[in-house]
mmCIF file of C-alpha atoms in Angstrom:
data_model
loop_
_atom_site.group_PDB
_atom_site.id
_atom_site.type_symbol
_atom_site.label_atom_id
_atom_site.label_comp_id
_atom_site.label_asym_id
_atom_site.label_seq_id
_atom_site.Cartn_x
_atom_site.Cartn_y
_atom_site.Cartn_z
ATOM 1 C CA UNK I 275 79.297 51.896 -25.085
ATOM 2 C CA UNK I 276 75.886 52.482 -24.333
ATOM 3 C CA UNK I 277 72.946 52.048 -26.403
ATOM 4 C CA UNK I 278 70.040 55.180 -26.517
ATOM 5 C CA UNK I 279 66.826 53.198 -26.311
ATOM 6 C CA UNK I 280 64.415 55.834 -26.787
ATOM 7 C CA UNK I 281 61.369 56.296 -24.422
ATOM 8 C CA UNK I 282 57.615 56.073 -25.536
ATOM 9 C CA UNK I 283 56.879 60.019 -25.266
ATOM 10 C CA UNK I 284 52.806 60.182 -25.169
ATOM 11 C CA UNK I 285 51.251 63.136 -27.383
ATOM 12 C CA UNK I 286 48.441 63.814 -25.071
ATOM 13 C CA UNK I 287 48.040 63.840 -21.178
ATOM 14 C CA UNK I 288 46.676 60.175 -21.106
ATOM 15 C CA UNK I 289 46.651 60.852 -17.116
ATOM 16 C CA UNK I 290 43.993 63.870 -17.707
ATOM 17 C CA UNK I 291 42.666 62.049 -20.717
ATOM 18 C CA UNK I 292 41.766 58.511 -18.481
ATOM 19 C CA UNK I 293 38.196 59.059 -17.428
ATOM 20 C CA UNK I 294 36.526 60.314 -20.351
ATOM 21 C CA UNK I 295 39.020 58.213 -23.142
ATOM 22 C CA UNK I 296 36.675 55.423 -24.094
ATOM 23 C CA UNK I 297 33.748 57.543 -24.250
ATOM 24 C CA UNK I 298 35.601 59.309 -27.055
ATOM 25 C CA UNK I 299 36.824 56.600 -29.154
ATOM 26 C CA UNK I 300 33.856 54.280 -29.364
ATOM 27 C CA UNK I 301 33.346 52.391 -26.522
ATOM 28 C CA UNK I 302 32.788 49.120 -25.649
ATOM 29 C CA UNK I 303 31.436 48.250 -29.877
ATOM 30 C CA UNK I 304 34.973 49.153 -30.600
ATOM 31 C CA UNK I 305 37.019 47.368 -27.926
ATOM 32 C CA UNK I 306 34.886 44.116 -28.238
ATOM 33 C CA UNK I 307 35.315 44.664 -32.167
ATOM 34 C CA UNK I 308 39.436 44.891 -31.179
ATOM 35 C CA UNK I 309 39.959 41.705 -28.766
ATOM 36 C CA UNK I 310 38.180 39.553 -31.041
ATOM 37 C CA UNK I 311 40.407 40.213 -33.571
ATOM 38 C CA UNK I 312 43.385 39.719 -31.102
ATOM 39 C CA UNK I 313 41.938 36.408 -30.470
ATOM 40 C CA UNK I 314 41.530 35.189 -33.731
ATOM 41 C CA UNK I 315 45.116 36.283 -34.057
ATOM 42 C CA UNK I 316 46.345 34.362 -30.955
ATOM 43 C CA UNK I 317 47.574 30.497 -31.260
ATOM 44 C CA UNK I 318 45.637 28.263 -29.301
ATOM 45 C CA UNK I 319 47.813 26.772 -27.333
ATOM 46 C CA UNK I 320 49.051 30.497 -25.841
ATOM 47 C CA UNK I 321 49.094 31.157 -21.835
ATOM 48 C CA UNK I 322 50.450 34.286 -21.383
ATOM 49 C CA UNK I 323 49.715 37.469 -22.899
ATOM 50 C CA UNK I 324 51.147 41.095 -22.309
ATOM 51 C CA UNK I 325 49.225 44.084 -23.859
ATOM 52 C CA UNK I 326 51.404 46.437 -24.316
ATOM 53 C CA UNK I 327 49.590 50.383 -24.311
ATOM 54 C CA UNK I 328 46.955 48.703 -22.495
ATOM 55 C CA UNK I 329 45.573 52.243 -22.032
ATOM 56 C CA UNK I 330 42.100 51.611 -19.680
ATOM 57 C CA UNK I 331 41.837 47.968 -20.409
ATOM 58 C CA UNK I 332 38.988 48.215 -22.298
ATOM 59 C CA UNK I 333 40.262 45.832 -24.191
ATOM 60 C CA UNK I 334 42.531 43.961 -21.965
ATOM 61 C CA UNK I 335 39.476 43.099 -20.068
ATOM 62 C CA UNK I 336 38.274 41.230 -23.039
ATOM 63 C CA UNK I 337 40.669 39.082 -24.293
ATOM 64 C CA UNK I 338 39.493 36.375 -22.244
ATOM 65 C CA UNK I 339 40.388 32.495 -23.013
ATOM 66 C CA UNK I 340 40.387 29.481 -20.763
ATOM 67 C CA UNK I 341 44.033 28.871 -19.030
ATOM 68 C CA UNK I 342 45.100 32.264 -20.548
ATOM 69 C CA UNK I 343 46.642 34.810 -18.322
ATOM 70 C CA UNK I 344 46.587 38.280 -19.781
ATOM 71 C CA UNK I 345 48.785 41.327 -17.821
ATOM 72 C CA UNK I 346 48.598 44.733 -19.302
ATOM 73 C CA UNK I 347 51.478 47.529 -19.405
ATOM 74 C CA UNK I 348 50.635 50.982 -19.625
ATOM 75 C CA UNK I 349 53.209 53.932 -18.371
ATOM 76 C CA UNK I 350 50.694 56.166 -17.595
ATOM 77 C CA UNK I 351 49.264 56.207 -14.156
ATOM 78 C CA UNK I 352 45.990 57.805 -14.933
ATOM 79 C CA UNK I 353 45.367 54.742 -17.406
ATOM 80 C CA UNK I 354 46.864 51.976 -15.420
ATOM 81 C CA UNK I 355 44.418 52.771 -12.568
ATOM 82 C CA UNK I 356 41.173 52.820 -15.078
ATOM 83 C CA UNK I 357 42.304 49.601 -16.031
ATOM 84 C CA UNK I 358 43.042 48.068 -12.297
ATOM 85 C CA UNK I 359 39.322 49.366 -11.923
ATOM 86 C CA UNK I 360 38.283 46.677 -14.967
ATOM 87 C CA UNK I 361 40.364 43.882 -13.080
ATOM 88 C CA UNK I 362 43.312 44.238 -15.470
ATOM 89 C CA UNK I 363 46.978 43.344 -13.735
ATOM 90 C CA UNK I 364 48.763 46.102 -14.700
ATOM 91 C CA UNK I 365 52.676 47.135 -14.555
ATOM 92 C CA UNK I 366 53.342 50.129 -14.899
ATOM 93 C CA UNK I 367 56.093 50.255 -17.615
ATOM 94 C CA UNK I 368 57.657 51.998 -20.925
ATOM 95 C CA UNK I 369 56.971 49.551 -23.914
ATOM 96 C CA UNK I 370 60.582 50.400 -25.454
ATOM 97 C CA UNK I 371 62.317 48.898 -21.332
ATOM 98 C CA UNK I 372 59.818 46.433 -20.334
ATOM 99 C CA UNK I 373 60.822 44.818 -16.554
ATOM 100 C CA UNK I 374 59.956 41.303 -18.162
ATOM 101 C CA UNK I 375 62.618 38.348 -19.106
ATOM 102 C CA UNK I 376 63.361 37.127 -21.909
ATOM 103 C CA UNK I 377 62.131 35.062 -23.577
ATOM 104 C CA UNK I 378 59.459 34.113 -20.934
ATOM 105 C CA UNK I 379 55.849 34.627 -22.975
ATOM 106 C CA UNK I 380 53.029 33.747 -26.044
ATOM 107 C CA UNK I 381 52.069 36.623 -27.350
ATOM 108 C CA UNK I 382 52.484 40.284 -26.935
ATOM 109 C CA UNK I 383 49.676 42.727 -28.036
ATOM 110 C CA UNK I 384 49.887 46.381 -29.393
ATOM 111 C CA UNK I 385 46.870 47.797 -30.029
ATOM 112 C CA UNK I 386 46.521 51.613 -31.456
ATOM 113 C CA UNK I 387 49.824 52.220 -29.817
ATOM 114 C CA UNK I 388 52.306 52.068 -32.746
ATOM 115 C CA UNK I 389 51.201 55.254 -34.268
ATOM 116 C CA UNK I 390 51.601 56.996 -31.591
ATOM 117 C CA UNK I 391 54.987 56.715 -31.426
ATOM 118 C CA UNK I 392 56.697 59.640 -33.231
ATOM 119 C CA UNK I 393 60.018 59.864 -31.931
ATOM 120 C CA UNK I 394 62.564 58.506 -34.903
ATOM 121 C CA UNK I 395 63.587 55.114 -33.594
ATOM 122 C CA UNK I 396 60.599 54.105 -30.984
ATOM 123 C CA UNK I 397 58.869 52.045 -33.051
ATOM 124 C CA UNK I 398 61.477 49.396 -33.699
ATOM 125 C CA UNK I 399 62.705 49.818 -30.441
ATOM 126 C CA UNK I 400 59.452 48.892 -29.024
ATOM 127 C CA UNK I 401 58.833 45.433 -31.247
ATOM 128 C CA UNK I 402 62.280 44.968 -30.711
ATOM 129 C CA UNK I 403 61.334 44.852 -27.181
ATOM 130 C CA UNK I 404 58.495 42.696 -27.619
ATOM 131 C CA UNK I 405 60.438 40.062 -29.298
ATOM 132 C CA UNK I 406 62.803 40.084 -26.592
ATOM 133 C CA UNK I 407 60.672 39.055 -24.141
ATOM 134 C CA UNK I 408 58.717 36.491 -26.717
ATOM 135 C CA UNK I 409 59.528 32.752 -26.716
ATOM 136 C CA UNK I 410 60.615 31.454 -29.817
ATOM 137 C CA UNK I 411 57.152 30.679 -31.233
ATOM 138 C CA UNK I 412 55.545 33.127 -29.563
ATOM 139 C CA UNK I 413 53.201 36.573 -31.622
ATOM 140 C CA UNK I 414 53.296 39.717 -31.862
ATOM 141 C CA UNK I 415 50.129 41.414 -32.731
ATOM 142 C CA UNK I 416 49.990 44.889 -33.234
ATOM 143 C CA UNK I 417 47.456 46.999 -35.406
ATOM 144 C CA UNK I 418 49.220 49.178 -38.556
ATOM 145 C CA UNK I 419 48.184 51.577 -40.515
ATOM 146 C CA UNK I 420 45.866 53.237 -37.644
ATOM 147 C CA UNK I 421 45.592 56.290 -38.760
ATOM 148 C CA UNK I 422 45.065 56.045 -42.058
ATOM 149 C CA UNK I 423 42.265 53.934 -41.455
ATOM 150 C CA UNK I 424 40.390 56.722 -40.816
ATOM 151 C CA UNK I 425 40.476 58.063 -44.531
ATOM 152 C CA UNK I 426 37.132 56.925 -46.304
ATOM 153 C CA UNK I 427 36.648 59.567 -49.122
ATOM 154 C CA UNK I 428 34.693 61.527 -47.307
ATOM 155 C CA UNK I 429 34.600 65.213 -47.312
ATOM 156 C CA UNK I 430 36.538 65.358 -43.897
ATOM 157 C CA UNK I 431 38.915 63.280 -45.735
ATOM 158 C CA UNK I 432 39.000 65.958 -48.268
ATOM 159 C CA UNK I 433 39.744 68.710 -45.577
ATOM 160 C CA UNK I 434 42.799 66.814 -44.185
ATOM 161 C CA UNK I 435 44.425 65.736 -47.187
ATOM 162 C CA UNK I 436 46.850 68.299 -47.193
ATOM 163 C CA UNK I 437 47.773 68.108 -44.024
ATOM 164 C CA UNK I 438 48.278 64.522 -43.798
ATOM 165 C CA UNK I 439 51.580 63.648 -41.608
ATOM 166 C CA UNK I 440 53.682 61.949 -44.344
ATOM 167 C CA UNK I 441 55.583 59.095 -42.576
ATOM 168 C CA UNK I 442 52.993 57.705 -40.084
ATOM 169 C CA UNK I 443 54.906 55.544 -37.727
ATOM 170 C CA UNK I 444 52.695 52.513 -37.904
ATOM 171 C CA UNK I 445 52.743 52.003 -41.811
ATOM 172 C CA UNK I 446 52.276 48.090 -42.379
ATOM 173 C CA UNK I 447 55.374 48.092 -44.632
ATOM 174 C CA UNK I 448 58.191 49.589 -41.825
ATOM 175 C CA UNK I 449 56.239 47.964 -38.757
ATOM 176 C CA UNK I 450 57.424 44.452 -40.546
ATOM 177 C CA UNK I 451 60.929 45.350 -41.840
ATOM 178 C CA UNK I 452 61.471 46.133 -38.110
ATOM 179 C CA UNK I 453 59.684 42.838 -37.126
ATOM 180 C CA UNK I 454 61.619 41.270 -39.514
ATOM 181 C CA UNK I 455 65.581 43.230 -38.144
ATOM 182 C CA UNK I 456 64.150 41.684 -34.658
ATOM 183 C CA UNK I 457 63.348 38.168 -35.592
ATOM 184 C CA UNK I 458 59.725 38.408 -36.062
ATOM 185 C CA UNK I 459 57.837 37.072 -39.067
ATOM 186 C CA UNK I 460 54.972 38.065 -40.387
ATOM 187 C CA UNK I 461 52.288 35.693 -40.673
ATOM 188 C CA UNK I 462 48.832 36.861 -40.508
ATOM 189 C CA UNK I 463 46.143 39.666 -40.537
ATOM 190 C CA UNK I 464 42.793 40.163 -38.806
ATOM 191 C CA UNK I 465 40.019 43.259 -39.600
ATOM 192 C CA UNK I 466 38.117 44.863 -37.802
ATOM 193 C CA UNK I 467 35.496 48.074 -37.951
ATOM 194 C CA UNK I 468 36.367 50.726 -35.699
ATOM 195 C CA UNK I 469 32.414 50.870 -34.171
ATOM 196 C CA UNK I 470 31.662 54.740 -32.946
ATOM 197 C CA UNK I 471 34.426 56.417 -35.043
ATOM 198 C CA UNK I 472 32.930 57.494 -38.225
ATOM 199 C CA UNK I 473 33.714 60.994 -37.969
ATOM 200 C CA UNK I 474 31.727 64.065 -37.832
ATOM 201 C CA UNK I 475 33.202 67.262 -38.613
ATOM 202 C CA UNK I 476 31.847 69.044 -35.859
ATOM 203 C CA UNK I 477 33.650 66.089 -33.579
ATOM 204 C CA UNK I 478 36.342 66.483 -35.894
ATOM 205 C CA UNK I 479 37.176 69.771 -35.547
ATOM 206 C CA UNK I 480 36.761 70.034 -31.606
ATOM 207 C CA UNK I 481 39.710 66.301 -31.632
ATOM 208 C CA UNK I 482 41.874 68.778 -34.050
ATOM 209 C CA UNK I 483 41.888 71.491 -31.485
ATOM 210 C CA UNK I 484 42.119 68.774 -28.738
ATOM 211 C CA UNK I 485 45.304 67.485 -30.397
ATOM 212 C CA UNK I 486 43.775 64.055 -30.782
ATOM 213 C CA UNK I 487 44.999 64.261 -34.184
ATOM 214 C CA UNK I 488 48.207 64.915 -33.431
ATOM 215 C CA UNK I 489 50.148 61.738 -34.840
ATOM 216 C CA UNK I 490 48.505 62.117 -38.141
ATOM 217 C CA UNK I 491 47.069 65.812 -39.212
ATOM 218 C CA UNK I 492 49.949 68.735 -39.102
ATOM 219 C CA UNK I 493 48.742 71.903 -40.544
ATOM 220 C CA UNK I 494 50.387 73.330 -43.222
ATOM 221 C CA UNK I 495 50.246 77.226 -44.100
ATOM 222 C CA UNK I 496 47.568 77.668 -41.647
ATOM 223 C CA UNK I 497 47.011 77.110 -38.264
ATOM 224 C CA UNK I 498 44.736 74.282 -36.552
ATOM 225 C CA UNK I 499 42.032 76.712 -35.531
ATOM 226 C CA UNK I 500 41.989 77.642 -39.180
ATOM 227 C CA UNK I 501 41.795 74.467 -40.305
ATOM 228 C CA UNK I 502 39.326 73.666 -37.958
ATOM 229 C CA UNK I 503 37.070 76.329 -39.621
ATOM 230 C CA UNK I 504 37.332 75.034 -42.574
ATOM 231 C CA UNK I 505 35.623 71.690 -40.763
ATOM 232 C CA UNK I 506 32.837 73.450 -39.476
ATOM 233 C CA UNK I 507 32.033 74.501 -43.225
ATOM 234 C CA UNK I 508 30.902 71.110 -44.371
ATOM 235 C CA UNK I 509 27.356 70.040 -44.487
ATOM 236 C CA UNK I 510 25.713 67.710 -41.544
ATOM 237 C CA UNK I 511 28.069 68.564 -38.634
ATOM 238 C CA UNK I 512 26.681 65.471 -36.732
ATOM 239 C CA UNK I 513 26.228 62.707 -38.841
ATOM 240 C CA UNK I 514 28.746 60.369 -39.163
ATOM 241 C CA UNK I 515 31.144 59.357 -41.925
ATOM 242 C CA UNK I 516 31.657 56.011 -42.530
ATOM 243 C CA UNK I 517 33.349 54.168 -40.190
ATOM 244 C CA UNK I 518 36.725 52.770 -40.563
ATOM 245 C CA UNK I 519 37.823 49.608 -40.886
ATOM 246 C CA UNK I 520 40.893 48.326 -38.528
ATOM 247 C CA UNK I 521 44.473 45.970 -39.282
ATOM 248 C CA UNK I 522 46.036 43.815 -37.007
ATOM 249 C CA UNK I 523 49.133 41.967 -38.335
ATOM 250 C CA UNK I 524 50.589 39.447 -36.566
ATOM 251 C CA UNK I 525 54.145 38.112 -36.516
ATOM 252 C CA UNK I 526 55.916 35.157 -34.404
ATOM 253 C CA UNK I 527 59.046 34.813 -32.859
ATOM 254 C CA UNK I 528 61.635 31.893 -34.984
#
């Protein structure tokens, strides 16, 4: 019998989306914001690190540590070359069938990846995955609750909250009852603010239309363009709503 191990299915073209992505989603504030947090996260003694999602190694680039060797994963060309670009080793691999053995490394990193992952099953498929190819001992550090993140009572906020997708697939609570099913235990948390992404709702409708919002905003009763109208309604289209403020959880391998 064979077992379905689902793919990672991305909700936007990250190949078109590769040159212009960290422009769009704060920068460099952001991603130095993100591998600090991974590193306070990471044990000390730790010498090899896969990020999984590792997108254009904005990041990736900056987890930096003496005697630690980071490789990134990414399945989408377009990505994987921006990251080669920044010096990154990159495979180019699905996160759910990763060409890694077992049991062979420290840490694995997932960062803003898990809530992408709609399809029913990915998620634990994917830190199943990841504890596969973690030695006993070693993390898994992934952010949760993403997307909801971004809700900070503001009037955008307001907008969205019908339209809120009602099982986000990174929720803190399921990402570690899967970690737990793969023999992975929880045992820390790191914050971080998302620098650059208060939202505007000018900025906010133009990502809606984009389908930025994809794994978390599904209209209801209207359509996006409508809701998107409803956006350019509020007051101060380009001043920026408080930013949000970021989870990484991590989890080791007994």
């Amino acid at each position: 019998m064979t077992t379905h191990i689902p793919s990672v299915r991305s909700l936007l073209d990250y190949d078109a989306e590769a040159e212009a992505y960290d422009a769009t989603r704060g920068g460099v504030p952001r991603a130095e914001a993100a591998a600090a947090a991974v590193l306070e996260l990471l044990p000390a003694d730790a010498q090899t690190l896969l990020d999984l999602g590792c997108g254009t190694g904005i990041v990736t680039s900056r987890l930096r540590r003496p005697a630690l060797r980071v490789l990134g994963a990414d399945a989408s060309h377009g990505m994987a070359a921006t990251a080669v670009r920044r010096g990154v080793p990159v495979i180019l691999a699905d996160a759910a069938r990763l060409p890694v053995r077992s049991r062979s490394l420290d840490a694995v990193s997932a960062v803003w990846l898990l809530h992408l992952l709609r399809e029913p099953g990915l998620v634990p498929a994917v830190i199943a995955e990841a504890a596969r190819v973690l030695r006993p001992g070693g993390v898994l550090l992934a952010t949760v609750d993403k997307d909801s993140a971004h809700d900070v009572g503001s009037d955008i906020d307001a907008v969205f909250a019908a339209h809120l997708t009602p099982t986000p697939s990174d929720a803190s609570g399921e990402v570690e009852a899967y970690a737990a099913r793969a023999g992975l235990l929880a045992v820390g948390e790191a914050r971080f603010t998302g620098h650059g992404q208060g939202r505007t709702p000018r900025g906010s409708a133009e990502a809606l239309l984009a389908g930025r919002y994809a794994s978390r905003i599904v209209p209801r009763g209207i359509t996006a363009r409508e809701l998107a109208a409803r956006l350019e309604l509020l007051p101060d289209q380009d001043v920026p709503r408080a930013e949000p403020t970021y989870r990484i959880r991590s989890f080791v391998r007994v």
